[in-house]
Amino acid sequence: MKVRKLHDWDLDSSGARQLQYELASLIEVRALPSRISSVAGADVALEASTARAGAAIAVLSFPDLALRELVTAEGKVRFPYVPGLLTFREGPILIEALKKLSSRPDVILFDGQGIAHFRGMGIASHVGLFAGLPTVGCAKSPLLKPGREPGPKRGATSPIRREGHLVGVALRTRSNVRPVYVSPGHLADVSSSVRLVLDCCTRFRIPEPLRVAHRECGKALRRDKIS
DNA sequence: GCGACAG
DNA sequence: ATCTTGTCGC
C-alpha cells in the first residue's frame, strides 16, 4: 500500500519533540468505521547487540480473526529508546513493512500508545498519519497513568486523562488479569477503540492481531540475522 | 529541583 | 525490548 511521507526521521530529540507537537494537530478523533472486515496488528522486535530491528504486520479477517496477510521488514535502528520518542525508533521500520501490504486494512492495532502520550503523539498516532488509516494503540503498560485501577471483570475500564481530557483507558480484556492501555491513534475514538480491542481478545489478554505480529517480528529478525 | 517514563 | 528453565499457582 502507498504511504505518505510527512517528514524525514533523522532528528535529534528536541527536534523530534517539536515535530510531535506539530503532528498532533493533524490527528482526527472520530468513531472507527461501523463496518470492519479486516484488522491488522503491527509490532517490532529489537536486538540490542546488533542494533537491528524486525517488524511484522499481520492482517486478520474480522470478526473471525483468521490470518489473511503477513508482511515483514528488517533493518538497522538509528534512534535510542527514549520514553515518549518510541516512534522515532520503531516507526521507520514499521512504515517499510506497511509499504509491502497488498491492500489497506480497515484498522491497524499497535503495540504502544496512541494519543495517551505526553504530546499526544504515540506510535499508533504517528504511523497512522503516514498510513492515512484508522489506528489504535494497545500497550502493555501506561505512559500516562489512569487515576485508579479498572474493576476486576473483563470489559472494565478506567479513564486516562491529559490536560483534563479523556485520551484513553486502562482496559481489562480478561477477568482478573492485568489490564492493557488503549488509546485512539488516528481516525479513531476511545469508545470504538475499546470495543475493537475487546472483540479481538477472544482468549488472551493481548488482541489476536498483536499476538501474531509479536510472534512474527521475532522470527523475521532471526531469519535476517542468519542469512 | 524531583519524580515518572510505551518498547 | 532482551537475557532465560523450571516452577509456583489456579
Short mmCIF file of C-alpha atoms (C1' of nucleotides) in Angstrom, two decimals:
data_model
loop_
_atom_site.label_atom_id
_atom_site.label_comp_id
_atom_site.label_asym_id
_atom_site.label_seq_id
_atom_site.Cartn_x
_atom_site.Cartn_y
_atom_site.Cartn_z
CA MET A 1 0.00 0.00 0.00
CA LYS A 2 1.01 3.59 -0.51
CA VAL A 3 2.24 5.60 2.48
CA ARG A 4 2.56 9.33 2.86
CA LYS A 5 6.00 10.70 3.67
CA LEU A 6 5.21 13.53 6.05
CA HIS A 7 8.81 14.21 7.11
CA ASP A 8 12.33 12.82 7.47
CA TRP A 9 13.28 10.82 10.56
CA ASP A 10 16.87 11.96 11.17
CA LEU A 11 16.20 14.37 14.02
CA ASP A 12 17.70 14.95 17.44
CA SER A 13 15.48 14.55 20.50
CA SER A 14 14.48 18.18 20.79
CA GLY A 15 13.63 18.35 17.10
CA ALA A 16 11.63 15.14 17.46
CA ARG A 17 9.59 16.59 20.33
CA GLN A 18 8.89 19.77 18.40
CA LEU A 19 7.72 17.71 15.42
CA GLN A 20 5.38 15.73 17.67
CA TYR A 21 3.60 18.91 18.73
CA GLU A 22 3.12 19.87 15.08
CA LEU A 23 1.90 16.43 14.00
CA ALA A 24 -0.57 16.25 16.90
CA SER A 25 -2.68 18.97 15.27
CA LEU A 26 -3.27 16.64 12.31
CA ILE A 27 -4.89 13.87 14.37
CA GLU A 28 -8.60 13.34 13.80
CA VAL A 29 -10.55 11.76 16.66
CA ARG A 30 -13.76 10.10 15.48
CA ALA A 31 -15.53 6.74 15.74
CA LEU A 32 -13.96 3.84 13.84
CA PRO A 33 -15.82 2.69 10.69
CA SER A 34 -19.06 0.86 11.52
CA ARG A 35 -18.22 -1.94 9.09
CA ILE A 36 -14.86 -3.54 9.78
CA SER A 37 -13.78 -6.64 7.83
CA SER A 38 -10.02 -6.62 8.46
CA VAL A 39 -7.82 -5.70 11.43
CA ALA A 40 -4.03 -5.55 11.29
CA GLY A 41 -1.56 -5.87 14.15
CA ALA A 42 1.88 -4.19 13.98
CA ASP A 43 4.90 -4.89 16.19
CA VAL A 44 8.71 -4.62 16.24
CA ALA A 45 11.40 -6.86 17.79
CA LEU A 46 14.81 -5.40 18.69
CA GLU A 47 18.23 -6.97 19.11
CA ALA A 48 20.46 -4.75 21.25
CA SER A 49 23.76 -6.41 20.30
CA THR A 50 23.38 -5.77 16.56
CA ALA A 51 21.12 -2.70 16.69
CA ARG A 52 18.81 -4.42 14.25
CA ALA A 53 15.03 -4.48 14.14
CA GLY A 54 12.42 -6.76 12.65
CA ALA A 55 8.88 -5.53 12.00
CA ALA A 56 5.76 -7.52 11.21
CA ILE A 57 2.25 -6.57 10.19
CA ALA A 58 -0.38 -9.28 10.36
CA VAL A 59 -3.74 -8.69 8.70
CA LEU A 60 -6.61 -10.73 10.14
CA SER A 61 -10.18 -11.00 8.95
CA PHE A 62 -12.77 -9.53 11.32
CA PRO A 63 -14.62 -10.62 13.37
CA ASP A 64 -13.43 -14.18 12.70
CA LEU A 65 -9.75 -13.29 13.22
CA ALA A 66 -8.18 -15.58 10.59
CA LEU A 67 -4.78 -14.64 9.16
CA ARG A 68 -5.14 -13.10 5.71
CA GLU A 69 -1.76 -11.47 5.01
CA LEU A 70 1.64 -11.18 6.66
CA VAL A 71 4.48 -8.82 5.74
CA THR A 72 7.83 -8.22 7.45
CA ALA A 73 10.78 -5.85 7.18
CA GLU A 74 14.26 -5.82 8.71
CA GLY A 75 16.81 -3.06 9.18
CA LYS A 76 19.13 -1.13 11.46
CA VAL A 77 17.75 1.04 14.28
CA ARG A 78 19.16 4.59 14.37
CA PHE A 79 17.38 6.13 17.33
CA PRO A 80 17.74 5.17 21.03
CA TYR A 81 14.83 4.27 23.24
CA VAL A 82 13.61 7.43 24.92
CA PRO A 83 10.26 7.44 26.76
CA GLY A 84 7.91 9.50 24.58
CA LEU A 85 10.04 9.12 21.44
CA LEU A 86 9.49 5.41 20.73
CA THR A 87 8.06 6.30 17.34
CA PHE A 88 11.45 7.58 16.09
CA ARG A 89 12.99 4.21 16.96
CA GLU A 90 10.32 1.83 15.64
CA GLY A 91 8.35 3.99 13.20
CA PRO A 92 10.66 3.84 10.15
CA ILE A 93 10.85 0.02 10.03
CA LEU A 94 7.09 -0.28 10.58
CA ILE A 95 6.50 2.02 7.63
CA GLU A 96 8.78 -0.10 5.43
CA ALA A 97 6.64 -3.11 6.33
CA LEU A 98 3.42 -1.16 5.68
CA LYS A 99 4.55 -0.42 2.11
CA LYS A 100 4.64 -4.16 1.41
CA LEU A 101 0.96 -4.71 2.23
CA SER A 102 -1.06 -5.64 -0.86
CA SER A 103 -4.15 -3.81 0.38
CA ARG A 104 -5.30 -1.37 3.04
CA PRO A 105 -6.69 -2.93 6.24
CA ASP A 106 -9.70 -1.24 7.82
CA VAL A 107 -7.77 -0.51 11.02
CA ILE A 108 -4.30 -1.17 12.45
CA LEU A 109 -3.50 -2.04 16.08
CA PHE A 110 -0.11 -1.03 17.51
CA ASP A 111 1.89 -2.27 20.50
CA GLY A 112 2.16 1.13 22.19
CA GLN A 113 0.22 4.33 22.84
CA GLY A 114 -1.93 6.45 20.57
CA ILE A 115 -2.88 9.91 21.88
CA ALA A 116 -2.40 8.84 25.52
CA HIS A 117 1.07 10.35 25.25
CA PHE A 118 2.98 13.36 26.65
CA ARG A 119 2.50 15.30 23.42
CA GLY A 120 -0.47 13.39 22.01
CA MET A 121 1.72 11.54 19.50
CA GLY A 122 2.29 7.89 20.41
CA ILE A 123 3.39 5.40 17.76
CA ALA A 124 -0.17 4.47 16.74
CA SER A 125 -0.97 8.13 16.06
CA HIS A 126 2.28 8.87 14.26
CA VAL A 127 2.25 5.86 11.94
CA GLY A 128 -1.50 6.36 11.46
CA LEU A 129 -0.81 9.75 9.90
CA PHE A 130 1.65 8.18 7.44
CA ALA A 131 -0.80 5.40 6.58
CA GLY A 132 -3.85 7.62 6.39
CA LEU A 133 -5.80 4.80 8.04
CA PRO A 134 -7.65 4.35 11.34
CA THR A 135 -5.19 3.19 14.04
CA VAL A 136 -5.44 2.20 17.71
CA GLY A 137 -2.77 1.98 20.40
CA CYS A 138 -2.85 -1.02 22.76
CA ALA A 139 0.07 -1.01 25.22
CA LYS A 140 1.00 -3.48 27.94
CA SER A 141 1.95 -0.66 30.33
CA PRO A 142 0.97 3.02 30.59
CA LEU A 143 2.84 6.21 29.76
CA LEU A 144 0.09 8.37 31.25
CA LYS A 145 -1.45 6.53 34.17
CA PRO A 146 -5.16 6.15 34.93
CA GLY A 147 -6.38 7.66 38.20
CA ARG A 148 -7.47 4.28 39.57
CA GLU A 149 -7.48 0.61 38.67
CA PRO A 150 -10.30 -0.71 36.46
CA GLY A 151 -12.68 -3.26 38.02
CA PRO A 152 -11.66 -6.96 38.01
CA LYS A 153 -14.11 -8.08 35.33
CA ARG A 154 -13.49 -8.31 31.55
CA GLY A 155 -14.62 -5.09 29.89
CA ALA A 156 -14.00 -2.86 32.92
CA THR A 157 -12.26 0.45 32.16
CA SER A 158 -10.61 3.33 34.00
CA PRO A 159 -10.09 6.69 32.28
CA ILE A 160 -6.71 8.15 31.33
CA ARG A 161 -6.75 11.93 31.04
CA ARG A 162 -4.36 14.50 29.66
CA GLU A 163 -4.94 18.16 30.47
CA GLY A 164 -8.38 17.21 31.70
CA HIS A 165 -9.44 15.42 28.52
CA LEU A 166 -10.15 11.70 28.07
CA VAL A 167 -7.37 10.28 25.86
CA GLY A 168 -7.55 6.56 26.66
CA VAL A 169 -8.39 3.88 29.20
CA ALA A 170 -6.92 1.02 31.16
CA LEU A 171 -8.97 -1.91 29.85
CA ARG A 172 -9.46 -5.31 31.45
CA THR A 173 -9.52 -7.72 28.48
CA ARG A 174 -9.77 -10.80 30.72
CA SER A 175 -11.22 -11.04 34.21
CA ASN A 176 -8.64 -10.89 37.00
CA VAL A 177 -5.76 -10.29 34.61
CA ARG A 178 -3.62 -7.14 34.31
CA PRO A 179 -5.24 -4.52 32.07
CA VAL A 180 -3.95 -3.18 28.74
CA TYR A 181 -3.84 0.53 27.92
CA VAL A 182 -5.95 1.55 24.93
CA SER A 183 -5.96 4.91 23.19
CA PRO A 184 -7.03 6.16 19.73
CA GLY A 185 -4.22 6.57 17.21
CA HIS A 186 -5.74 8.41 14.22
CA LEU A 187 -9.30 8.34 12.82
CA ALA A 188 -10.50 6.56 15.97
CA ASP A 189 -12.04 7.46 19.34
CA VAL A 190 -11.86 5.93 22.79
CA SER A 191 -15.14 4.01 22.87
CA SER A 192 -14.87 2.43 19.43
CA SER A 193 -11.21 1.54 20.13
CA VAL A 194 -12.18 -0.23 23.34
CA ARG A 195 -14.90 -2.15 21.53
CA LEU A 196 -12.49 -3.25 18.81
CA VAL A 197 -9.79 -4.38 21.24
CA LEU A 198 -12.31 -6.40 23.24
CA ASP A 199 -13.61 -8.01 20.06
CA CYS A 200 -10.03 -9.01 19.18
CA CYS A 201 -9.37 -10.59 22.61
CA THR A 202 -11.14 -13.92 22.48
CA ARG A 203 -8.86 -15.99 24.66
CA PHE A 204 -5.83 -13.95 25.74
CA ARG A 205 -5.03 -10.59 27.33
CA ILE A 206 -3.41 -9.29 24.14
CA PRO A 207 -5.54 -8.84 20.99
CA GLU A 208 -5.00 -11.58 18.42
CA PRO A 209 -3.59 -9.37 15.61
CA LEU A 210 -0.88 -8.14 18.01
CA ARG A 211 -0.09 -11.64 19.22
CA VAL A 212 0.53 -12.78 15.66
CA ALA A 213 2.61 -9.69 14.83
CA HIS A 214 4.64 -10.09 18.02
CA ARG A 215 5.46 -13.71 17.22
CA GLU A 216 6.30 -12.99 13.57
CA CYS A 217 8.53 -9.95 14.04
CA GLY A 218 10.81 -12.05 16.25
CA LYS A 219 11.02 -14.68 13.52
CA ALA A 220 11.79 -12.05 10.91
CA LEU A 221 14.67 -10.74 12.99
CA ARG A 222 16.17 -14.22 13.39
CA ARG A 223 15.84 -15.05 9.69
CA ASP A 224 17.62 -11.82 8.80
CA LYS A 225 20.42 -12.47 11.28
CA ILE A 226 21.15 -15.94 9.92
CA SER A 227 21.13 -15.05 6.23
"C1'" DG B 1 14.52 20.86 41.67
"C1'" DC B 2 12.28 15.92 41.90
"C1'" DG B 3 9.92 12.07 40.08
"C1'" DA B 4 7.86 9.32 36.11
"C1'" DC B 5 8.52 7.35 31.88
"C1'" DA B 6 5.30 2.80 25.71
"C1'" DG B 7 9.22 -0.69 23.74
"C1'" DA C 1 12.78 -4.59 24.26
"C1'" DT C 2 16.08 -8.61 25.81
"C1'" DC C 3 18.89 -12.18 28.84
"C1'" DT C 4 16.15 -17.39 30.19
"C1'" DT C 5 14.20 -23.33 32.91
"C1'" DG C 6 11.89 -24.67 35.89
"C1'" DT C 7 8.46 -23.78 38.85
"C1'" DC C 8 4.58 -21.89 41.77
"C1'" DG C 9 -0.38 -21.36 41.42
"C1'" DC C 10 -5.22 -21.50 39.59
#
